Amino acid sequence: MRVVVFGAGATGQLFGVAFLRGGHEVLLVARSEEVEAIRGHGLRIEGPSAGVYPVPAVDALIDGITPDLLLATVKTFDLREAGAEIGRRLRPIPPVLLPQNGIGVERLLEEGVHASAPSAPPPTIVRAVHTIPVTRLGPGSLREAGRGEIVIGIPKEPVAKRASDQFEELFRSGGIAVRRVPDIEREVWRKLLVNAAINPVTADHNILNGKLSEEPWRGQAESLHREALAVSRAEGQTFSEPEAETDLWRVVRATAANRSSMLQDLRRGRPTEIDAISGELLRRGKLHGLELPATSRALERIERRARERLARPS
Ligand code: KPL
């Protein structure tokens, strides 16, 4: 299959290499510094998929290409713009996999596509979430800090269901563990509960995910997790406390050697996903009359850290 990975940061690059190894034709669309490095020395990976891979990479979507599948691996806050670019450049628009953190991301992509291509049919979107730990070491260089999995939704609508089958095949062929579920919304919430606890604490204290099993970080992560769980219940999700706790500590263990994406973003002076995670929980919590003091403190602290980082001369 011909596959485009649009917004190929560390995770997208790792996916691209997996698909290449699975025998597919892959094109990464990434930032210029990544493209230059990948073209110069190949994509360097440490960890289970260690190697140097010559993956084709460009810094903008090329007009008129016709991939069979597209993965949009941009951050949540860039999804609307990604949709607009896809709408501008691609006809037909291929099925799009969205593996972002956070809830309600499909709407952002749809709005972007509609803004630039109002007469195009709405894109076929397949939602997914993943726990694959990847740390960027530098341009075109990353460390896979363990093995995770990708969970892909099985939509009811036949065209989207077929696209979901193809995405499953794509990941499997590349040796990435895949699970498929009919209720992806539940998995999106499951992942949100994990991110709500792990990402702000690791980013605030500049620690690897594995440190969360030690105090005082453990207590902080648990408070955030409890509040996120309360919101999920108010929203109709039915995770029991033991189930949600088991999920959290399983991901902490599996990604112990990883820097969370929020910590990586802060360190690079990039915007973080704090609004898509804690901000969204606060907005939904408010609608249900829930007080979320730990989540609101975490949001403030990460926003402050981001401002300090931006104010610091480089
Ligand atoms: O999703 C992640 C992230 O960093 O955003 C985890 C699974 C927590 C891995 O670090």
PDB file of C-alpha atoms and ligand atoms in Angstrom:
ATOM      1  CA  MET A   1       0.000   0.000   0.000  1.00  0.00           C
ATOM      2  CA  ARG A   2       1.045   3.622  -0.507  1.00  0.00           C
ATOM      3  CA  VAL A   3       1.036   5.325   2.851  1.00  0.00           C
ATOM      4  CA  VAL A   4       1.599   8.948   3.848  1.00  0.00           C
ATOM      5  CA  VAL A   5       2.500   9.792   7.429  1.00  0.00           C
ATOM      6  CA  PHE A   6       1.561  13.441   7.771  1.00  0.00           C
ATOM      7  CA  GLY A   7       3.159  15.351  10.642  1.00  0.00           C
ATOM      8  CA  ALA A   8       5.814  12.707  11.225  1.00  0.00           C
ATOM      9  CA  GLY A   9       7.364  13.535  14.593  1.00  0.00           C
ATOM     10  CA  ALA A  10       8.990  10.750  16.577  1.00  0.00           C
ATOM     11  CA  THR A  11       5.903   8.506  16.665  1.00  0.00           C
ATOM     12  CA  GLY A  12       5.036   9.050  13.012  1.00  0.00           C
ATOM     13  CA  GLN A  13       8.640   8.327  12.009  1.00  0.00           C
ATOM     14  CA  LEU A  14       8.627   5.075  13.959  1.00  0.00           C
ATOM     15  CA  PHE A  15       5.346   4.072  12.304  1.00  0.00           C
ATOM     16  CA  GLY A  16       6.805   4.947   8.887  1.00  0.00           C
ATOM     17  CA  VAL A  17       9.777   2.639   9.438  1.00  0.00           C
ATOM     18  CA  ALA A  18       7.474  -0.174  10.554  1.00  0.00           C
ATOM     19  CA  PHE A  19       5.384   0.181   7.382  1.00  0.00           C
ATOM     20  CA  LEU A  20       8.513   0.293   5.234  1.00  0.00           C
ATOM     21  CA  ARG A  21       9.673  -2.933   6.859  1.00  0.00           C
ATOM     22  CA  GLY A  22       6.221  -4.361   6.176  1.00  0.00           C
ATOM     23  CA  GLY A  23       6.864  -3.834   2.427  1.00  0.00           C
ATOM     24  CA  HIS A  24       4.776  -0.701   1.899  1.00  0.00           C
ATOM     25  CA  GLU A  25       5.565   2.457  -0.025  1.00  0.00           C
ATOM     26  CA  VAL A  26       5.952   5.168   2.611  1.00  0.00           C
ATOM     27  CA  LEU A  27       6.250   8.950   2.466  1.00  0.00           C
ATOM     28  CA  LEU A  28       6.899  10.956   5.638  1.00  0.00           C
ATOM     29  CA  VAL A  29       5.769  14.575   5.693  1.00  0.00           C
ATOM     30  CA  ALA A  30       7.793  16.201   8.451  1.00  0.00           C
ATOM     31  CA  ARG A  31       9.424  19.451   9.592  1.00  0.00           C
ATOM     32  CA  SER A  32      12.324  20.633   7.424  1.00  0.00           C
ATOM     33  CA  GLU A  33      14.992  19.869  10.050  1.00  0.00           C
ATOM     34  CA  GLU A  34      13.721  16.278  10.285  1.00  0.00           C
ATOM     35  CA  VAL A  35      13.607  15.916   6.494  1.00  0.00           C
ATOM     36  CA  GLU A  36      17.165  17.235   6.090  1.00  0.00           C
ATOM     37  CA  ALA A  37      18.485  14.859   8.747  1.00  0.00           C
ATOM     38  CA  ILE A  38      16.616  11.835   7.374  1.00  0.00           C
ATOM     39  CA  ARG A  39      17.794  12.589   3.840  1.00  0.00           C
ATOM     40  CA  GLY A  40      21.345  13.135   5.120  1.00  0.00           C
ATOM     41  CA  HIS A  41      21.913  10.102   7.306  1.00  0.00           C
ATOM     42  CA  GLY A  42      18.709   8.055   7.199  1.00  0.00           C
ATOM     43  CA  LEU A  43      16.305   7.715  10.090  1.00  0.00           C
ATOM     44  CA  ARG A  44      18.187   6.449  13.145  1.00  0.00           C
ATOM     45  CA  ILE A  45      16.355   4.309  15.657  1.00  0.00           C
ATOM     46  CA  GLU A  46      17.578   2.927  18.979  1.00  0.00           C
ATOM     47  CA  GLY A  47      15.673   0.225  20.836  1.00  0.00           C
ATOM     48  CA  PRO A  48      13.750  -2.844  19.653  1.00  0.00           C
ATOM     49  CA  SER A  49      13.660  -1.672  15.984  1.00  0.00           C
ATOM     50  CA  ALA A  50      17.278  -0.411  16.074  1.00  0.00           C
ATOM     51  CA  GLY A  51      18.756   0.511  12.699  1.00  0.00           C
ATOM     52  CA  VAL A  52      19.220   3.272  10.151  1.00  0.00           C
ATOM     53  CA  TYR A  53      16.406   3.491   7.638  1.00  0.00           C
ATOM     54  CA  PRO A  54      16.300   5.386   4.330  1.00  0.00           C
ATOM     55  CA  VAL A  55      12.677   6.554   4.500  1.00  0.00           C
ATOM     56  CA  PRO A  56      11.480   8.988   1.821  1.00  0.00           C
ATOM     57  CA  ALA A  57      10.649  12.311   3.504  1.00  0.00           C
ATOM     58  CA  VAL A  58       9.372  15.687   2.318  1.00  0.00           C
ATOM     59  CA  ASP A  59       8.527  18.865   4.199  1.00  0.00           C
ATOM     60  CA  ALA A  60       5.092  19.504   2.629  1.00  0.00           C
ATOM     61  CA  LEU A  61       2.292  17.471   1.126  1.00  0.00           C
ATOM     62  CA  ILE A  62       2.804  17.139  -2.611  1.00  0.00           C
ATOM     63  CA  ASP A  63      -0.154  18.112  -4.806  1.00  0.00           C
ATOM     64  CA  GLY A  64      -1.736  15.277  -6.706  1.00  0.00           C
ATOM     65  CA  ILE A  65      -0.239  12.247  -4.917  1.00  0.00           C
ATOM     66  CA  THR A  66      -2.772   9.478  -4.340  1.00  0.00           C
ATOM     67  CA  PRO A  67      -1.905   7.483  -1.213  1.00  0.00           C
ATOM     68  CA  ASP A  68      -4.137   4.553  -0.246  1.00  0.00           C
ATOM     69  CA  LEU A  69      -3.975   5.506   3.433  1.00  0.00           C
ATOM     70  CA  LEU A  70      -2.879   8.522   5.440  1.00  0.00           C
ATOM     71  CA  LEU A  71      -1.911   8.754   9.089  1.00  0.00           C
ATOM     72  CA  ALA A  72      -2.193  12.225  10.603  1.00  0.00           C
ATOM     73  CA  THR A  73       0.302  12.096  13.475  1.00  0.00           C
ATOM     74  CA  VAL A  74       0.344  15.820  14.201  1.00  0.00           C
ATOM     75  CA  LYS A  75      -0.395  16.992  17.737  1.00  0.00           C
ATOM     76  CA  THR A  76      -4.035  17.681  18.645  1.00  0.00           C
ATOM     77  CA  PHE A  77      -3.601  21.463  18.407  1.00  0.00           C
ATOM     78  CA  ASP A  78      -2.346  21.167  14.794  1.00  0.00           C
ATOM     79  CA  LEU A  79      -5.150  18.904  13.555  1.00  0.00           C
ATOM     80  CA  ARG A  80      -7.381  21.613  12.089  1.00  0.00           C
ATOM     81  CA  GLU A  81      -4.497  22.984  10.008  1.00  0.00           C
ATOM     82  CA  ALA A  82      -3.533  19.424   9.004  1.00  0.00           C
ATOM     83  CA  GLY A  83      -7.112  18.863   7.783  1.00  0.00           C
ATOM     84  CA  ALA A  84      -6.972  22.082   5.765  1.00  0.00           C
ATOM     85  CA  GLU A  85      -3.702  21.037   4.116  1.00  0.00           C
ATOM     86  CA  ILE A  86      -5.056  17.564   3.314  1.00  0.00           C
ATOM     87  CA  GLY A  87      -8.200  19.154   1.860  1.00  0.00           C
ATOM     88  CA  ARG A  88      -6.095  21.520  -0.256  1.00  0.00           C
ATOM     89  CA  ARG A  89      -3.659  18.958  -1.681  1.00  0.00           C
ATOM     90  CA  LEU A  90      -5.262  15.517  -1.987  1.00  0.00           C
ATOM     91  CA  ARG A  91      -8.023  14.248  -4.273  1.00  0.00           C
ATOM     92  CA  PRO A  92      -9.509  11.850  -3.466  1.00  0.00           C
ATOM     93  CA  ILE A  93      -8.840  12.291   0.239  1.00  0.00           C
ATOM     94  CA  PRO A  94      -7.653   8.868   1.454  1.00  0.00           C
ATOM     95  CA  PRO A  95      -8.887   7.293   4.695  1.00  0.00           C
ATOM     96  CA  VAL A  96      -7.191   9.035   7.636  1.00  0.00           C
ATOM     97  CA  LEU A  97      -6.074   7.392  10.884  1.00  0.00           C
ATOM     98  CA  LEU A  98      -6.062   9.671  13.931  1.00  0.00           C
ATOM     99  CA  PRO A  99      -3.977   8.276  16.830  1.00  0.00           C
ATOM    100  CA  GLN A 100      -3.917  11.488  18.948  1.00  0.00           C
ATOM    101  CA  ASN A 101      -4.265  11.893  22.703  1.00  0.00           C
ATOM    102  CA  GLY A 102      -7.492  13.610  23.777  1.00  0.00           C
ATOM    103  CA  ILE A 103     -11.191  13.393  23.000  1.00  0.00           C
ATOM    104  CA  GLY A 104     -13.211  14.776  20.083  1.00  0.00           C
ATOM    105  CA  VAL A 105     -10.237  15.113  17.719  1.00  0.00           C
ATOM    106  CA  GLU A 106     -12.167  13.881  14.661  1.00  0.00           C
ATOM    107  CA  ARG A 107     -14.126  17.149  14.576  1.00  0.00           C
ATOM    108  CA  LEU A 108     -10.899  19.177  14.307  1.00  0.00           C
ATOM    109  CA  LEU A 109      -9.758  17.295  11.208  1.00  0.00           C
ATOM    110  CA  GLU A 110     -13.226  17.478   9.629  1.00  0.00           C
ATOM    111  CA  GLU A 111     -13.424  21.237  10.243  1.00  0.00           C
ATOM    112  CA  GLY A 112     -10.016  21.738   8.634  1.00  0.00           C
ATOM    113  CA  VAL A 113     -10.894  19.697   5.543  1.00  0.00           C
ATOM    114  CA  HIS A 114     -14.214  21.481   5.204  1.00  0.00           C
ATOM    115  CA  ALA A 115     -12.543  24.908   5.477  1.00  0.00           C
ATOM    116  CA  SER A 116     -10.239  24.272   2.516  1.00  0.00           C
ATOM    117  CA  ALA A 117     -12.407  21.882   0.491  1.00  0.00           C
ATOM    118  CA  PRO A 118     -16.061  22.735   1.222  1.00  0.00           C
ATOM    119  CA  SER A 119     -17.331  20.645  -1.692  1.00  0.00           C
ATOM    120  CA  ALA A 120     -15.219  17.536  -0.928  1.00  0.00           C
ATOM    121  CA  PRO A 121     -17.027  14.645   0.792  1.00  0.00           C
ATOM    122  CA  PRO A 122     -16.213  14.415   4.526  1.00  0.00           C
ATOM    123  CA  PRO A 123     -13.037  12.361   5.072  1.00  0.00           C
ATOM    124  CA  THR A 124     -13.216   8.736   6.170  1.00  0.00           C
ATOM    125  CA  ILE A 125     -11.704   8.811   9.652  1.00  0.00           C
ATOM    126  CA  VAL A 126     -10.541   5.867  11.732  1.00  0.00           C
ATOM    127  CA  ARG A 127      -9.790   6.672  15.371  1.00  0.00           C
ATOM    128  CA  ALA A 128      -7.016   4.956  17.268  1.00  0.00           C
ATOM    129  CA  VAL A 129      -4.983   5.378  20.457  1.00  0.00           C
ATOM    130  CA  HIS A 130      -1.543   4.022  21.200  1.00  0.00           C
ATOM    131  CA  THR A 131       0.877   3.465  24.047  1.00  0.00           C
ATOM    132  CA  ILE A 132       4.041   3.134  21.996  1.00  0.00           C
ATOM    133  CA  PRO A 133       6.822   4.943  23.896  1.00  0.00           C
ATOM    134  CA  VAL A 134       9.086   6.979  21.637  1.00  0.00           C
ATOM    135  CA  THR A 135      11.575   9.656  22.640  1.00  0.00           C
ATOM    136  CA  ARG A 136      13.053  12.029  20.068  1.00  0.00           C
ATOM    137  CA  LEU A 137      16.822  12.228  20.460  1.00  0.00           C
ATOM    138  CA  GLY A 138      17.378  14.849  17.763  1.00  0.00           C
ATOM    139  CA  PRO A 139      16.425  15.492  14.123  1.00  0.00           C
ATOM    140  CA  GLY A 140      15.867  12.136  12.384  1.00  0.00           C
ATOM    141  CA  SER A 141      16.938  10.242  15.470  1.00  0.00           C
ATOM    142  CA  LEU A 142      14.744   8.545  18.060  1.00  0.00           C
ATOM    143  CA  ARG A 143      14.619   5.928  20.768  1.00  0.00           C
ATOM    144  CA  GLU A 144      11.828   3.379  20.998  1.00  0.00           C
ATOM    145  CA  ALA A 145      11.693   3.017  24.780  1.00  0.00           C
ATOM    146  CA  GLY A 146       9.851  -0.318  24.850  1.00  0.00           C
ATOM    147  CA  ARG A 147       6.971  -2.018  23.095  1.00  0.00           C
ATOM    148  CA  GLY A 148       3.439  -0.670  23.220  1.00  0.00           C
ATOM    149  CA  GLU A 149       0.310  -1.314  21.178  1.00  0.00           C
ATOM    150  CA  ILE A 150      -2.088   0.520  18.944  1.00  0.00           C
ATOM    151  CA  VAL A 151      -5.827   0.144  19.472  1.00  0.00           C
ATOM    152  CA  ILE A 152      -7.904   0.791  16.344  1.00  0.00           C
ATOM    153  CA  GLY A 153     -11.639   1.375  16.234  1.00  0.00           C
ATOM    154  CA  ILE A 154     -13.937  -0.766  14.100  1.00  0.00           C
ATOM    155  CA  PRO A 155     -16.477   1.690  12.708  1.00  0.00           C
ATOM    156  CA  LYS A 156     -19.949   0.423  11.748  1.00  0.00           C
ATOM    157  CA  GLU A 157     -20.062   2.311   8.444  1.00  0.00           C
ATOM    158  CA  PRO A 158     -18.768  -0.081   5.704  1.00  0.00           C
ATOM    159  CA  VAL A 159     -16.253   2.272   4.001  1.00  0.00           C
ATOM    160  CA  ALA A 160     -14.698   3.258   7.328  1.00  0.00           C
ATOM    161  CA  LYS A 161     -14.772  -0.393   8.476  1.00  0.00           C
ATOM    162  CA  ARG A 162     -12.804  -1.394   5.368  1.00  0.00           C
ATOM    163  CA  ALA A 163     -10.293   1.397   6.021  1.00  0.00           C
ATOM    164  CA  SER A 164      -9.934   0.180   9.596  1.00  0.00           C
ATOM    165  CA  ASP A 165      -9.212  -3.357   8.269  1.00  0.00           C
ATOM    166  CA  GLN A 166      -6.483  -1.889   6.044  1.00  0.00           C
ATOM    167  CA  PHE A 167      -4.913   0.079   8.901  1.00  0.00           C
ATOM    168  CA  GLU A 168      -4.889  -3.077  11.006  1.00  0.00           C
ATOM    169  CA  GLU A 169      -3.094  -4.947   8.233  1.00  0.00           C
ATOM    170  CA  LEU A 170      -0.622  -2.079   7.825  1.00  0.00           C
ATOM    171  CA  PHE A 171       0.411  -2.100  11.498  1.00  0.00           C
ATOM    172  CA  ARG A 172       0.502  -5.890  11.719  1.00  0.00           C
ATOM    173  CA  SER A 173       2.719  -6.155   8.643  1.00  0.00           C
ATOM    174  CA  GLY A 174       5.132  -3.740  10.328  1.00  0.00           C
ATOM    175  CA  GLY A 175       5.307  -5.842  13.505  1.00  0.00           C
ATOM    176  CA  ILE A 176       3.372  -3.384  15.700  1.00  0.00           C
ATOM    177  CA  ALA A 177       0.934  -4.970  18.167  1.00  0.00           C
ATOM    178  CA  VAL A 178      -2.635  -4.087  17.180  1.00  0.00           C
ATOM    179  CA  ARG A 179      -5.905  -4.504  19.016  1.00  0.00           C
ATOM    180  CA  ARG A 180      -9.240  -3.726  17.392  1.00  0.00           C
ATOM    181  CA  VAL A 181     -12.313  -2.649  19.298  1.00  0.00           C
ATOM    182  CA  PRO A 182     -15.873  -1.747  18.328  1.00  0.00           C
ATOM    183  CA  ASP A 183     -16.088   0.900  21.098  1.00  0.00           C
ATOM    184  CA  ILE A 184     -13.047   3.108  20.427  1.00  0.00           C
ATOM    185  CA  GLU A 185     -14.555   5.953  22.465  1.00  0.00           C
ATOM    186  CA  ARG A 186     -14.030   3.848  25.587  1.00  0.00           C
ATOM    187  CA  GLU A 187     -10.365   3.284  24.644  1.00  0.00           C
ATOM    188  CA  VAL A 188      -9.919   6.993  23.962  1.00  0.00           C
ATOM    189  CA  TRP A 189     -11.186   7.675  27.491  1.00  0.00           C
ATOM    190  CA  ARG A 190      -9.014   4.899  28.899  1.00  0.00           C
ATOM    191  CA  LYS A 191      -5.974   6.561  27.334  1.00  0.00           C
ATOM    192  CA  LEU A 192      -7.110  10.014  28.467  1.00  0.00           C
ATOM    193  CA  LEU A 193      -7.223   8.795  32.082  1.00  0.00           C
ATOM    194  CA  VAL A 194      -3.629   7.601  31.703  1.00  0.00           C
ATOM    195  CA  ASN A 195      -2.392  10.792  30.001  1.00  0.00           C
ATOM    196  CA  ALA A 196      -4.218  12.988  32.538  1.00  0.00           C
ATOM    197  CA  ALA A 197      -2.126  11.400  35.303  1.00  0.00           C
ATOM    198  CA  ILE A 198       1.226  10.757  33.609  1.00  0.00           C
ATOM    199  CA  ASN A 199       1.824  13.714  31.311  1.00  0.00           C
ATOM    200  CA  PRO A 200       1.421  16.785  33.577  1.00  0.00           C
ATOM    201  CA  VAL A 201       3.412  15.304  36.502  1.00  0.00           C
ATOM    202  CA  THR A 202       6.313  14.056  34.361  1.00  0.00           C
ATOM    203  CA  ALA A 203       6.395  17.354  32.417  1.00  0.00           C
ATOM    204  CA  ASP A 204       6.212  19.512  35.529  1.00  0.00           C
ATOM    205  CA  HIS A 205       9.021  17.645  37.333  1.00  0.00           C
ATOM    206  CA  ASN A 206      11.143  16.712  34.321  1.00  0.00           C
ATOM    207  CA  ILE A 207      11.075  12.986  35.156  1.00  0.00           C
ATOM    208  CA  LEU A 208      10.799   9.751  33.179  1.00  0.00           C
ATOM    209  CA  ASN A 209       7.429   7.980  33.313  1.00  0.00           C
ATOM    210  CA  GLY A 210       8.843   5.225  35.552  1.00  0.00           C
ATOM    211  CA  LYS A 211       9.539   7.733  38.390  1.00  0.00           C
ATOM    212  CA  LEU A 212       5.798   8.064  38.912  1.00  0.00           C
ATOM    213  CA  SER A 213       5.798   4.908  40.997  1.00  0.00           C
ATOM    214  CA  GLU A 214       7.776   6.867  43.654  1.00  0.00           C
ATOM    215  CA  GLU A 215       6.513   9.525  46.055  1.00  0.00           C
ATOM    216  CA  PRO A 216       5.762  12.422  45.899  1.00  0.00           C
ATOM    217  CA  TRP A 217       4.977  11.981  42.194  1.00  0.00           C
ATOM    218  CA  ARG A 218       2.859   8.893  42.733  1.00  0.00           C
ATOM    219  CA  GLY A 219       0.446  10.799  44.975  1.00  0.00           C
ATOM    220  CA  GLN A 220       0.192  13.645  42.474  1.00  0.00           C
ATOM    221  CA  ALA A 221      -0.507  11.259  39.598  1.00  0.00           C
ATOM    222  CA  GLU A 222      -3.142   9.462  41.686  1.00  0.00           C
ATOM    223  CA  SER A 223      -4.985  12.717  42.504  1.00  0.00           C
ATOM    224  CA  LEU A 224      -5.105  13.656  38.822  1.00  0.00           C
ATOM    225  CA  HIS A 225      -6.199  10.159  37.910  1.00  0.00           C
ATOM    226  CA  ARG A 226      -9.061  10.180  40.465  1.00  0.00           C
ATOM    227  CA  GLU A 227     -10.375  13.478  39.115  1.00  0.00           C
ATOM    228  CA  ALA A 228     -10.191  12.301  35.495  1.00  0.00           C
ATOM    229  CA  LEU A 229     -12.028   9.116  36.486  1.00  0.00           C
ATOM    230  CA  ALA A 230     -14.817  11.187  38.085  1.00  0.00           C
ATOM    231  CA  VAL A 231     -15.251  13.130  34.821  1.00  0.00           C
ATOM    232  CA  SER A 232     -15.262   9.937  32.756  1.00  0.00           C
ATOM    233  CA  ARG A 233     -18.068   8.566  34.916  1.00  0.00           C
ATOM    234  CA  ALA A 234     -20.075  11.768  34.672  1.00  0.00           C
ATOM    235  CA  GLU A 235     -19.685  11.411  30.879  1.00  0.00           C
ATOM    236  CA  GLY A 236     -21.177   7.912  30.958  1.00  0.00           C
ATOM    237  CA  GLN A 237     -17.991   5.810  30.921  1.00  0.00           C
ATOM    238  CA  THR A 238     -17.981   2.857  33.292  1.00  0.00           C
ATOM    239  CA  PHE A 239     -14.382   2.215  34.353  1.00  0.00           C
ATOM    240  CA  SER A 240     -14.110   0.726  37.821  1.00  0.00           C
ATOM    241  CA  GLU A 241     -11.376   2.115  40.072  1.00  0.00           C
ATOM    242  CA  PRO A 242      -9.324  -1.129  40.015  1.00  0.00           C
ATOM    243  CA  GLU A 243      -9.556  -1.334  36.209  1.00  0.00           C
ATOM    244  CA  ALA A 244      -8.470   2.287  35.711  1.00  0.00           C
ATOM    245  CA  GLU A 245      -5.651   1.925  38.259  1.00  0.00           C
ATOM    246  CA  THR A 246      -4.422  -1.268  36.629  1.00  0.00           C
ATOM    247  CA  ASP A 247      -4.344   0.542  33.257  1.00  0.00           C
ATOM    248  CA  LEU A 248      -2.398   3.462  34.673  1.00  0.00           C
ATOM    249  CA  TRP A 249       0.338   1.440  36.370  1.00  0.00           C
ATOM    250  CA  ARG A 250       0.597  -0.967  33.443  1.00  0.00           C
ATOM    251  CA  VAL A 251       1.360   1.970  31.121  1.00  0.00           C
ATOM    252  CA  VAL A 252       3.767   3.520  33.657  1.00  0.00           C
ATOM    253  CA  ARG A 253       5.688   0.232  33.800  1.00  0.00           C
ATOM    254  CA  ALA A 254       5.600  -0.366  30.030  1.00  0.00           C
ATOM    255  CA  THR A 255       6.829   3.187  29.310  1.00  0.00           C
ATOM    256  CA  ALA A 256       9.105   3.552  32.368  1.00  0.00           C
ATOM    257  CA  ALA A 257      12.137   4.606  30.329  1.00  0.00           C
ATOM    258  CA  ASN A 258      10.198   7.109  28.221  1.00  0.00           C
ATOM    259  CA  ARG A 259       9.832  10.858  28.460  1.00  0.00           C
ATOM    260  CA  SER A 260       6.147  11.669  28.122  1.00  0.00           C
ATOM    261  CA  SER A 261       5.183  13.596  24.995  1.00  0.00           C
ATOM    262  CA  MET A 262       4.307  16.611  27.173  1.00  0.00           C
ATOM    263  CA  LEU A 263       7.758  16.629  28.745  1.00  0.00           C
ATOM    264  CA  GLN A 264       9.360  16.335  25.306  1.00  0.00           C
ATOM    265  CA  ASP A 265       7.250  19.246  24.025  1.00  0.00           C
ATOM    266  CA  LEU A 266       8.139  21.445  27.004  1.00  0.00           C
ATOM    267  CA  ARG A 267      11.840  20.723  26.671  1.00  0.00           C
ATOM    268  CA  ARG A 268      11.744  21.681  22.998  1.00  0.00           C
ATOM    269  CA  GLY A 269       9.785  24.867  23.636  1.00  0.00           C
ATOM    270  CA  ARG A 270       6.810  23.509  21.660  1.00  0.00           C
ATOM    271  CA  PRO A 271       3.128  23.877  22.559  1.00  0.00           C
ATOM    272  CA  THR A 272       1.890  21.004  24.741  1.00  0.00           C
ATOM    273  CA  GLU A 273      -1.352  18.997  24.681  1.00  0.00           C
ATOM    274  CA  ILE A 274      -2.295  20.189  28.187  1.00  0.00           C
ATOM    275  CA  ASP A 275      -5.447  21.867  26.877  1.00  0.00           C
ATOM    276  CA  ALA A 276      -6.610  18.752  24.979  1.00  0.00           C
ATOM    277  CA  ILE A 277      -6.074  16.661  28.122  1.00  0.00           C
ATOM    278  CA  SER A 278      -6.498  18.612  31.387  1.00  0.00           C
ATOM    279  CA  GLY A 279      -8.271  21.577  29.776  1.00  0.00           C
ATOM    280  CA  GLU A 280     -10.875  19.302  28.186  1.00  0.00           C
ATOM    281  CA  LEU A 281     -11.402  17.461  31.495  1.00  0.00           C
ATOM    282  CA  LEU A 282     -11.937  20.789  33.274  1.00  0.00           C
ATOM    283  CA  ARG A 283     -14.439  21.959  30.657  1.00  0.00           C
ATOM    284  CA  ARG A 284     -16.403  18.702  30.811  1.00  0.00           C
ATOM    285  CA  GLY A 285     -16.101  18.514  34.603  1.00  0.00           C
ATOM    286  CA  LYS A 286     -17.580  22.012  34.903  1.00  0.00           C
ATOM    287  CA  LEU A 287     -20.620  20.990  32.858  1.00  0.00           C
ATOM    288  CA  HIS A 288     -21.245  18.257  35.450  1.00  0.00           C
ATOM    289  CA  GLY A 289     -20.588  20.548  38.439  1.00  0.00           C
ATOM    290  CA  LEU A 290     -17.342  18.733  39.373  1.00  0.00           C
ATOM    291  CA  GLU A 291     -14.480  20.458  41.191  1.00  0.00           C
ATOM    292  CA  LEU A 292     -11.066  19.349  39.881  1.00  0.00           C
ATOM    293  CA  PRO A 293      -8.473  21.171  42.001  1.00  0.00           C
ATOM    294  CA  ALA A 294      -5.496  18.961  41.137  1.00  0.00           C
ATOM    295  CA  THR A 295      -6.266  19.108  37.392  1.00  0.00           C
ATOM    296  CA  SER A 296      -6.679  22.851  37.488  1.00  0.00           C
ATOM    297  CA  ARG A 297      -3.338  23.257  39.357  1.00  0.00           C
ATOM    298  CA  ALA A 298      -1.635  20.962  36.823  1.00  0.00           C
ATOM    299  CA  LEU A 299      -2.984  23.021  33.915  1.00  0.00           C
ATOM    300  CA  GLU A 300      -1.726  26.243  35.506  1.00  0.00           C
ATOM    301  CA  ARG A 301       1.709  24.803  36.236  1.00  0.00           C
ATOM    302  CA  ILE A 302       2.237  23.429  32.741  1.00  0.00           C
ATOM    303  CA  GLU A 303       1.019  26.649  31.141  1.00  0.00           C
ATOM    304  CA  ARG A 304       3.403  28.592  33.374  1.00  0.00           C
ATOM    305  CA  ARG A 305       6.305  26.290  32.493  1.00  0.00           C
ATOM    306  CA  ALA A 306       5.524  26.687  28.788  1.00  0.00           C
ATOM    307  CA  ARG A 307       5.555  30.500  29.144  1.00  0.00           C
ATOM    308  CA  GLU A 308       8.855  30.417  31.091  1.00  0.00           C
ATOM    309  CA  ARG A 309      10.358  28.149  28.439  1.00  0.00           C
ATOM    310  CA  LEU A 310       9.301  30.502  25.657  1.00  0.00           C
ATOM    311  CA  ALA A 311      10.600  33.562  27.543  1.00  0.00           C
ATOM    312  CA  ARG A 312      14.021  31.947  28.095  1.00  0.00           C
ATOM    313  CA  PRO A 313      16.634  33.075  25.534  1.00  0.00           C
ATOM    314  CA  SER A 314      17.737  30.088  23.477  1.00  0.00           C
TER     315      SER A 314
HETATM  316  O1  KPL B   1       0.873   8.663  25.524  1.00  0.00           O
HETATM  317  C1  KPL B   1       1.904   8.832  26.130  1.00  0.00           C
HETATM  318  C2  KPL B   1       2.498  10.192  26.008  1.00  0.00           C
HETATM  319  O2  KPL B   1       3.637  10.394  26.404  1.00  0.00           O
HETATM  320  O3  KPL B   1       1.784  11.064  25.488  1.00  0.00           O
HETATM  321  C3  KPL B   1       2.445   7.760  27.044  1.00  0.00           C
HETATM  322  C4  KPL B   1       1.750   6.446  26.752  1.00  0.00           C
HETATM  323  C5  KPL B   1       2.179   8.191  28.443  1.00  0.00           C
HETATM  324  C6  KPL B   1       3.897   7.452  26.823  1.00  0.00           C
HETATM  325  O4  KPL B   1       4.774   8.383  27.330  1.00  0.00           O
END
